[in-house]
mmCIF file of C-alpha atoms in Angstrom:
data_model
loop_
_atom_site.group_PDB
_atom_site.id
_atom_site.type_symbol
_atom_site.label_atom_id
_atom_site.label_comp_id
_atom_site.label_asym_id
_atom_site.label_seq_id
_atom_site.Cartn_x
_atom_site.Cartn_y
_atom_site.Cartn_z
ATOM 1 C CA MET A 1 22.943 -11.190 11.665
ATOM 2 C CA ASP A 2 19.356 -12.419 12.118
ATOM 3 C CA LEU A 3 18.607 -9.533 14.483
ATOM 4 C CA GLU A 4 19.855 -7.022 11.906
ATOM 5 C CA LEU A 5 17.681 -8.605 9.226
ATOM 6 C CA GLN A 6 14.650 -8.577 11.531
ATOM 7 C CA LYS A 7 15.267 -4.906 12.330
ATOM 8 C CA PHE A 8 15.553 -4.121 8.610
ATOM 9 C CA LYS A 9 12.256 -5.912 7.950
ATOM 10 C CA ALA A 10 10.527 -4.137 10.827
ATOM 11 C CA ASP A 11 11.757 -0.734 9.614
ATOM 12 C CA PHE A 12 10.698 -1.596 6.063
ATOM 13 C CA PHE A 13 7.163 -2.503 7.146
ATOM 14 C CA LYS A 14 6.969 0.609 9.353
ATOM 15 C CA ALA A 15 7.671 2.657 6.232
ATOM 16 C CA LEU A 16 4.704 0.968 4.560
ATOM 17 C CA ALA A 17 2.434 1.460 7.569
ATOM 18 C CA HIS A 18 0.536 4.493 6.290
ATOM 19 C CA PRO A 19 -2.447 4.505 3.908
ATOM 20 C CA LEU A 20 -1.123 7.426 1.852
ATOM 21 C CA ARG A 21 2.270 5.748 1.410
ATOM 22 C CA ILE A 22 0.548 2.554 0.248
ATOM 23 C CA ARG A 23 -1.518 4.571 -2.253
ATOM 24 C CA ILE A 24 1.619 6.299 -3.537
ATOM 25 C CA LEU A 25 3.289 2.917 -4.063
ATOM 26 C CA GLU A 26 0.215 1.581 -5.849
ATOM 27 C CA LEU A 27 0.287 4.546 -8.212
ATOM 28 C CA LEU A 28 4.035 4.259 -8.779
ATOM 29 C CA SER A 29 3.557 0.579 -9.587
ATOM 30 C CA GLU A 30 1.648 1.823 -12.658
ATOM 31 C CA GLY A 31 4.590 3.999 -13.725
ATOM 32 C CA ASP A 32 6.829 6.858 -12.665
ATOM 33 C CA LYS A 33 5.115 10.052 -11.499
ATOM 34 C CA ASN A 34 5.987 13.472 -10.140
ATOM 35 C CA VAL A 35 4.508 15.043 -7.003
ATOM 36 C CA ASN A 36 1.877 17.010 -8.939
ATOM 37 C CA GLU A 37 0.645 13.875 -10.709
ATOM 38 C CA LEU A 38 0.492 11.957 -7.436
ATOM 39 C CA GLN A 39 -1.285 14.838 -5.710
ATOM 40 C CA THR A 40 -3.903 15.007 -8.477
ATOM 41 C CA LEU A 41 -4.482 11.247 -8.555
ATOM 42 C CA ILE A 42 -4.713 10.962 -4.771
ATOM 43 C CA GLY A 43 -6.586 14.186 -4.156
ATOM 44 C CA ALA A 44 -4.326 15.078 -1.249
ATOM 45 C CA GLU A 45 -2.334 18.159 -0.316
ATOM 46 C CA GLY A 46 1.011 18.436 -2.086
ATOM 47 C CA SER A 47 2.798 18.863 1.231
ATOM 48 C CA SER A 48 1.427 15.586 2.610
ATOM 49 C CA VAL A 49 2.365 13.718 -0.584
ATOM 50 C CA SER A 50 5.874 15.191 -0.410
ATOM 51 C CA GLN A 51 6.156 14.281 3.269
ATOM 52 C CA GLN A 52 5.193 10.657 2.595
ATOM 53 C CA LEU A 53 7.543 10.461 -0.400
ATOM 54 C CA SER A 54 10.310 11.666 1.907
ATOM 55 C CA VAL A 55 9.669 8.738 4.264
ATOM 56 C CA LEU A 56 9.675 6.276 1.341
ATOM 57 C CA ARG A 57 12.908 7.796 -0.022
ATOM 58 C CA ALA A 58 14.584 7.612 3.392
ATOM 59 C CA LYS A 59 13.854 3.876 3.525
ATOM 60 C CA ASN A 60 15.082 3.369 -0.067
ATOM 61 C CA ILE A 61 11.663 2.231 -1.258
ATOM 62 C CA VAL A 62 11.376 4.938 -3.918
ATOM 63 C CA TYR A 63 13.864 7.247 -5.582
ATOM 64 C CA GLY A 64 13.612 10.503 -7.445
ATOM 65 C CA THR A 65 15.171 11.526 -10.746
ATOM 66 C CA LYS A 66 15.441 15.222 -11.563
ATOM 67 C CA GLU A 67 13.782 16.179 -14.864
ATOM 68 C CA GLY A 68 14.062 19.891 -15.418
ATOM 69 C CA ASN A 69 12.416 21.552 -12.425
ATOM 70 C CA ARG A 70 10.483 18.410 -11.438
ATOM 71 C CA VAL A 71 11.415 15.184 -9.704
ATOM 72 C CA LEU A 72 10.073 11.962 -11.192
ATOM 73 C CA TYR A 73 9.520 9.262 -8.553
ATOM 74 C CA SER A 74 9.981 5.545 -9.190
ATOM 75 C CA LEU A 75 9.891 2.310 -7.228
ATOM 76 C CA ARG A 76 13.415 1.280 -6.286
ATOM 77 C CA ASP A 77 12.548 -2.417 -6.557
ATOM 78 C CA PRO A 78 9.783 -3.743 -8.836
ATOM 79 C CA MET A 79 9.136 -6.522 -6.303
ATOM 80 C CA ILE A 80 7.180 -3.895 -4.330
ATOM 81 C CA ILE A 81 4.428 -4.510 -6.899
ATOM 82 C CA ASP A 82 4.384 -8.210 -5.955
ATOM 83 C CA LEU A 83 4.357 -7.303 -2.261
ATOM 84 C CA LEU A 84 1.321 -5.046 -2.729
ATOM 85 C CA GLN A 85 -0.492 -7.757 -4.698
ATOM 86 C CA ILE A 86 0.252 -10.361 -2.021
ATOM 87 C CA ALA A 87 -0.968 -7.970 0.688
ATOM 88 C CA ARG A 88 -4.204 -7.535 -1.264
ATOM 89 C CA GLN A 89 -4.595 -11.316 -1.534
ATOM 90 C CA ILE A 90 -4.053 -11.694 2.220
ATOM 91 C CA PHE A 91 -6.666 -8.996 2.853
ATOM 92 C CA ASN A 92 -9.109 -10.733 0.498
ATOM 93 C CA ASN A 93 -8.522 -14.067 2.276
ATOM 94 C CA HIS A 94 -9.266 -12.449 5.639
ATOM 95 C CA LEU A 95 -12.371 -10.824 4.189
ATOM 96 C CA ILE A 96 -13.596 -14.157 2.789
ATOM 97 C CA ASP A 97 -12.979 -15.816 6.168
ATOM 98 C CA ALA A 98 -14.921 -13.056 7.945
ATOM 99 C CA ILE A 99 -17.856 -13.358 5.528
ATOM 100 C CA THR A 100 -17.896 -17.137 5.937
ATOM 101 C CA MET A 101 -17.877 -16.776 9.712
ATOM 102 C CA LEU A 102 -20.748 -14.272 9.582
ATOM 103 C CA ASP A 103 -22.731 -16.589 7.326
ATOM 104 C CA LYS A 104 -22.232 -19.446 9.800
ATOM 105 C CA PHE A 105 -23.148 -17.187 12.699
ATOM 106 C CA ASN A 106 -26.357 -16.160 10.948
ATOM 107 C CA GLY A 107 -27.017 -19.842 10.270
ATOM 108 C CA ASP A 108 -28.367 -19.171 6.832
ATOM 109 C CA GLY A 109 -25.342 -19.159 4.593
ATOM 110 C CA GLY A 110 -26.193 -15.554 3.762
ATOM 111 C CA LYS A 111 -29.411 -16.531 1.999
ATOM 112 C CA ASP A 112 -31.960 -15.277 4.525
ATOM 113 C CA GLU A 113 -34.062 -12.819 2.592
ATOM 114 C CA GLU A 114 -37.187 -12.889 4.766
ATOM 115 C CA VAL A 115 -38.281 -9.618 6.217
ATOM 116 C CA GLN A 116 -39.600 -9.975 9.737
ATOM 117 C CA ASN A 117 -42.369 -7.660 10.919
#
């Protein structure tokens, strides 16, 4: 059972492992959108947005609802929003650690403003 759960988690994170898919999820966390809206907001080709939505649909991360001749995409689980926020916090923590390390390496706490000739 644990191996199945670990495989599910690995497959889930693989589905998230693309910058365009992350951006799509961030936009869908603001509300449901169709491909044209996503394409406009992202500034990417419609085919690449559709391709990434297909991956997210296959992993049950998003779903589409037909509205006339358009499909409106939504997050399957609102906890994806929390996951994206936590990932951002982890990134910020790593960034803060890197800045602190650079400040220590420079030995000036980042306050060295002298220009050397």
